[in-house]
GROMACS .gro file of C-alpha atoms in nm:
model
  223
    1VAL     CA    1   0.014  -0.013  -0.027
    2TYR     CA    2   0.113   0.312  -0.094
    3ALA     CA    3   0.033   0.697  -0.188
    4ALA     CA    4   0.092   0.946  -0.424
    5GLY     CA    5   0.019   1.245  -0.542
    6GLU     CA    6   0.097   1.573  -0.779
    7ALA     CA    7   0.245   1.884  -0.685
    8GLY     CA    8  -0.009   2.187  -0.537
    9GLU     CA    9  -0.040   2.565  -0.566
   10VAL     CA   10  -0.029   2.865  -0.333
   11GLN     CA   11  -0.255   3.150  -0.379
   12LYS     CA   12  -0.387   3.426  -0.156
   13GLY     CA   13  -0.371   3.252   0.193
   14ILE     CA   14  -0.541   2.916   0.027
   15ILE     CA   15  -0.345   2.638  -0.048
   16THR     CA   16  -0.465   2.438  -0.293
   17VAL     CA   17  -0.289   2.047  -0.342
   18SER     CA   18  -0.423   1.751  -0.533
   19GLY     CA   19  -0.348   1.405  -0.325
   20GLN     CA   20  -0.364   1.017  -0.474
   21GLY     CA   21  -0.451   0.651  -0.300
   22GLU     CA   22  -0.374   0.368  -0.444
   23LEU     CA   23  -0.337   0.007  -0.307
   24GLN     CA   24  -0.319  -0.374  -0.441
   25ALA     CA   25  -0.585  -0.567  -0.304
   26ALA     CA   26  -0.671  -0.972  -0.398
   27PRO     CA   27  -0.929  -1.059  -0.587
   28ASP     CA   28  -1.239  -1.190  -0.500
   29VAL     CA   29  -1.472  -1.284  -0.786
   30ALA     CA   30  -1.371  -1.354  -1.119
   31TYR     CA   31  -1.550  -1.359  -1.443
   32VAL     CA   32  -1.463  -1.631  -1.699
   33ASN     CA   33  -1.612  -1.613  -2.073
   34VAL     CA   34  -1.623  -1.952  -2.256
   35GLY     CA   35  -1.867  -2.047  -2.555
   36VAL     CA   36  -1.916  -2.336  -2.798
   37GLU     CA   37  -1.830  -2.301  -3.199
   38THR     CA   38  -1.984  -2.572  -3.418
   39ARG     CA   39  -1.958  -2.591  -3.779
   40ALA     CA   40  -2.180  -2.782  -3.963
   41ALA     CA   41  -2.355  -2.760  -4.357
   42THR     CA   42  -2.669  -2.616  -4.264
   43ALA     CA   43  -2.815  -2.341  -3.991
   44LYS     CA   44  -3.042  -2.607  -3.806
   45GLU     CA   45  -2.789  -2.836  -3.829
   46ALA     CA   46  -2.563  -2.640  -3.712
   47GLN     CA   47  -2.772  -2.500  -3.411
   48ALA     CA   48  -2.856  -2.854  -3.275
   49SER     CA   49  -2.482  -2.977  -3.274
   50ASN     CA   50  -2.405  -2.680  -3.096
   51ALA     CA   51  -2.744  -2.678  -2.849
   52THR     CA   52  -2.595  -3.058  -2.802
   53LYS     CA   53  -2.245  -2.917  -2.681
   54PHE     CA   54  -2.380  -2.640  -2.449
   55ALA     CA   55  -2.615  -2.851  -2.247
   56ALA     CA   56  -2.280  -3.045  -2.164
   57LEU     CA   57  -2.139  -2.727  -2.050
   58GLN     CA   58  -2.482  -2.693  -1.848
   59THR     CA   59  -2.402  -3.005  -1.690
   60VAL     CA   60  -2.074  -2.898  -1.577
   61LEU     CA   61  -2.157  -2.580  -1.436
   62PHE     CA   62  -2.499  -2.672  -1.250
   63GLU     CA   63  -2.436  -3.021  -1.120
   64LYS     CA   64  -2.076  -3.030  -1.104
   65SER     CA   65  -1.971  -2.710  -1.020
   66LYS     CA   66  -2.289  -2.629  -0.764
   67LEU     CA   67  -2.279  -2.252  -0.944
   68ALA     CA   68  -2.621  -2.038  -0.920
   69GLU     CA   69  -2.812  -2.004  -1.222
   70LYS     CA   70  -2.784  -1.629  -1.154
   71ASP     CA   71  -2.384  -1.658  -1.176
   72VAL     CA   72  -2.385  -1.786  -1.574
   73LYS     CA   73  -2.502  -1.541  -1.851
   74THR     CA   74  -2.535  -1.570  -2.228
   75THR     CA   75  -2.358  -1.324  -2.410
   76ASN     CA   76  -2.363  -1.357  -2.742
   77PHE     CA   77  -2.549  -1.618  -2.923
   78ASN     CA   78  -2.547  -1.642  -3.334
   79VAL     CA   79  -2.606  -1.847  -3.660
   80GLN     CA   80  -2.445  -1.736  -3.921
   81PRO     CA   81  -2.344  -1.834  -4.292
   82GLN     CA   82  -1.967  -1.915  -4.435
   83TYR     CA   83  -1.836  -1.822  -4.792
   84THR     CA   84  -1.628  -1.905  -5.027
   85TYR     CA   85  -1.564  -1.636  -5.265
   86ASN     CA   86  -1.507  -1.738  -5.628
   87GLU     CA   87  -1.223  -1.483  -5.809
   88LYS     CA   88  -1.368  -1.606  -6.160
   89ASP     CA   89  -1.675  -1.431  -6.139
   90GLY     CA   90  -1.638  -1.232  -5.834
   91THR     CA   91  -1.919  -1.411  -5.672
   92ASN     CA   92  -1.961  -1.586  -5.286
   93LYS     CA   93  -2.127  -1.932  -5.199
   94VAL     CA   94  -2.271  -2.035  -4.872
   95THR     CA   95  -2.022  -2.343  -4.764
   96GLY     CA   96  -2.145  -2.395  -4.461
   97TYR     CA   97  -2.249  -2.226  -4.138
   98VAL     CA   98  -2.128  -2.171  -3.769
   99ALA     CA   99  -2.331  -2.126  -3.455
  100THR     CA  100  -2.190  -1.981  -3.114
  101HIS     CA  101  -2.322  -1.970  -2.769
  102SER     CA  102  -2.066  -1.721  -2.542
  103ILE     CA  103  -2.154  -1.697  -2.187
  104GLN     CA  104  -1.987  -1.523  -1.902
  105ILE     CA  105  -1.949  -1.710  -1.554
  106THR     CA  106  -1.950  -1.583  -1.275
  107THR     CA  107  -1.745  -1.737  -0.997
  108ARG     CA  108  -1.568  -1.691  -0.609
  109ASP     CA  109  -1.363  -2.045  -0.632
  110LEU     CA  110  -1.094  -1.887  -0.747
  111ILE     CA  111  -0.868  -2.212  -0.676
  112ASN     CA  112  -0.999  -2.347  -0.900
  113ILE     CA  113  -1.072  -2.170  -1.184
  114GLY     CA  114  -0.799  -2.398  -1.367
  115GLN     CA  115  -1.011  -2.727  -1.284
  116LEU     CA  116  -1.342  -2.559  -1.411
  117LEU     CA  117  -1.195  -2.405  -1.740
  118ASP     CA  118  -1.033  -2.830  -1.806
  119ASN     CA  119  -1.374  -2.928  -1.661
  120LEU     CA  120  -1.572  -2.700  -1.935
  121SER     CA  121  -1.344  -2.822  -2.221
  122ALA     CA  122  -1.406  -3.197  -2.129
  123ALA     CA  123  -1.753  -3.130  -2.200
  124GLY     CA  124  -1.686  -2.945  -2.532
  125ALA     CA  125  -1.598  -2.570  -2.452
  126ASN     CA  126  -1.347  -2.455  -2.767
  127ARG     CA  127  -1.356  -2.102  -2.674
  128MET     CA  128  -1.208  -1.947  -2.378
  129ASP     CA  129  -1.239  -1.593  -2.435
  130GLY     CA  130  -1.077  -1.462  -2.114
  131VAL     CA  131  -1.077  -1.458  -1.765
  132GLN     CA  132  -1.114  -1.173  -1.522
  133PHE     CA  133  -1.059  -1.106  -1.169
  134ASP     CA  134  -1.174  -0.869  -0.981
  135THR     CA  135  -1.329  -0.741  -0.594
  136GLU     CA  136  -1.694  -0.712  -0.519
  137LYS     CA  137  -1.581  -0.479  -0.241
  138GLN     CA  138  -1.515  -0.230  -0.426
  139ASP     CA  139  -1.678   0.029  -0.193
  140GLN     CA  140  -1.431  -0.035   0.144
  141TYR     CA  141  -1.155  -0.041  -0.129
  142GLU     CA  142  -1.231   0.315  -0.194
  143LEU     CA  143  -1.247   0.407   0.128
  144GLN     CA  144  -0.910   0.278   0.206
  145ALA     CA  145  -0.802   0.453  -0.097
  146LEU     CA  146  -0.996   0.768   0.023
  147GLU     CA  147  -0.805   0.777   0.313
  148LYS     CA  148  -0.453   0.726   0.210
  149ALA     CA  149  -0.517   1.044  -0.132
  150MET     CA  150  -0.633   1.268   0.194
  151ALA     CA  151  -0.297   1.173   0.360
  152ASN     CA  152  -0.159   1.247   0.087
  153ALA     CA  153  -0.282   1.575   0.005
  154LYS     CA  154  -0.246   1.711   0.399
  155ALA     CA  155   0.139   1.581   0.314
  156LYS     CA  156   0.213   1.782   0.055
  157ALA     CA  157   0.001   2.081   0.171
  158GLU     CA  158   0.202   2.108   0.484
  159THR     CA  159   0.533   2.087   0.345
  160LEU     CA  160   0.415   2.392   0.066
  161ALA     CA  161   0.273   2.577   0.409
  162LYS     CA  162   0.593   2.522   0.580
  163ALA     CA  163   0.808   2.626   0.292
  164ALA     CA  164   0.641   2.946   0.238
  165GLY     CA  165   0.661   3.023   0.586
  166LYS     CA  166   0.258   2.926   0.717
  167GLN     CA  167   0.064   2.720   0.921
  168LEU     CA  168  -0.177   2.500   0.733
  169LYS     CA  169  -0.518   2.505   0.912
  170ALA     CA  170  -0.844   2.355   0.829
  171ALA     CA  171  -0.877   2.241   0.471
  172VAL     CA  172  -1.171   2.434   0.317
  173ASN     CA  173  -1.278   2.248   0.046
  174ILE     CA  174  -1.312   1.875  -0.060
  175SER     CA  175  -1.311   1.733  -0.410
  176GLN     CA  176  -1.315   1.423  -0.553
  177SER     CA  177  -1.154   1.337  -0.880
  178SER     CA  178  -1.225   0.997  -0.965
  179SER     CA  179  -1.164   0.649  -0.803
  180GLY     CA  180  -1.190   0.300  -0.943
  181SER     CA  181  -1.020   0.040  -0.965
  182ILE     CA  182  -0.792  -0.192  -1.232
  183PRO     CA  183  -0.903  -0.542  -1.272
  184VAL     CA  184  -0.647  -0.831  -1.359
  185TYR     CA  185  -0.732  -0.977  -1.758
  186ASN     CA  186  -0.643  -1.295  -1.887
  187LYS     CA  187  -0.730  -1.270  -2.195
  188GLY     CA  188  -0.768  -1.539  -2.493
  189LEU     CA  189  -0.674  -1.884  -2.335
  190MET     CA  190  -0.787  -2.042  -2.604
  191SER     CA  191  -0.959  -2.000  -2.938
  192ALA     CA  192  -1.000  -2.413  -3.014
  193VAL     CA  193  -0.883  -2.644  -2.730
  194PRO     CA  194  -0.682  -2.916  -2.889
  195GLN     CA  195  -0.817  -3.273  -2.679
  196ALA     CA  196  -0.417  -3.345  -2.670
  197ALA     CA  197  -0.384  -3.029  -2.419
  198ALA     CA  198  -0.764  -3.159  -2.239
  199ASP     CA  199  -0.517  -3.505  -2.170
  200SER     CA  200  -0.233  -3.300  -2.022
  201ALA     CA  201  -0.154  -3.121  -1.722
  202SER     CA  202  -0.432  -2.882  -1.551
  203THR     CA  203  -0.447  -2.510  -1.628
  204THR     CA  204  -0.289  -2.262  -1.426
  205ILE     CA  205  -0.475  -1.914  -1.386
  206GLN     CA  206  -0.255  -1.662  -1.184
  207THR     CA  207  -0.484  -1.442  -1.012
  208GLY     CA  208  -0.300  -1.160  -0.956
  209GLU     CA  209  -0.366  -0.803  -0.757
  210ILE     CA  210  -0.624  -0.533  -0.802
  211THR     CA  211  -0.516  -0.159  -0.855
  212LEU     CA  212  -0.745   0.037  -0.642
  213SER     CA  213  -0.692   0.408  -0.688
  214ALA     CA  214  -0.850   0.757  -0.551
  215ASN     CA  215  -0.811   1.091  -0.672
  216VAL     CA  216  -0.905   1.413  -0.453
  217GLN     CA  217  -0.819   1.795  -0.469
  218VAL     CA  218  -0.849   1.978  -0.134
  219SER     CA  219  -0.769   2.357  -0.048
  220TYR     CA  220  -0.661   2.432   0.299
  221GLU     CA  221  -0.637   2.756   0.473
  222MET     CA  222  -0.295   2.906   0.551
  223GLU     CA  223  -0.248   3.168   0.839
   0.00000   0.00000   0.00000
């Protein structure tokens, strides 16, 4: 945990400084993006095959992993034709169809994310579009970052006041300019999972740390 900030300015007995508070925290929730992509000669066949494979994913999610239905949501579903371009006459010919069903899974069991990905892959998921680690304690961490930002602003104001031969008094104006967190992303885990990979060592996912920050601008009186 540390704090940093930018310089302030002194005007007419008022000193105005900006302060920044920043801290790192362990994530407590993950958003896993996976999907099933299926190709077939017709749109109906592609969609039917995709539905069968997706049913296997649901078994993993709701029966094996015991996830709540509210923690699984569809983010994309479509069936699109595939074309082959004919250079001779400049036409496109439909050669098949691709059905895609993508979902986002919310899980708080961060230790077993690798196992979850392996189970989904074995069940037929052939798109792994990334894992985002974040926190559900955003409000709590924001308050801590704000405390750091205010302490940083006061320390700078006291330094500037002392350099100007003045004594710092109470804050007369405080504004919060920005705050937020920077989640950790693991993108593009795989777009197609070969069977050899599913039969190899278990997937390991590193959670890392989330960076949370807050910025304030504070005006103090001086005498």
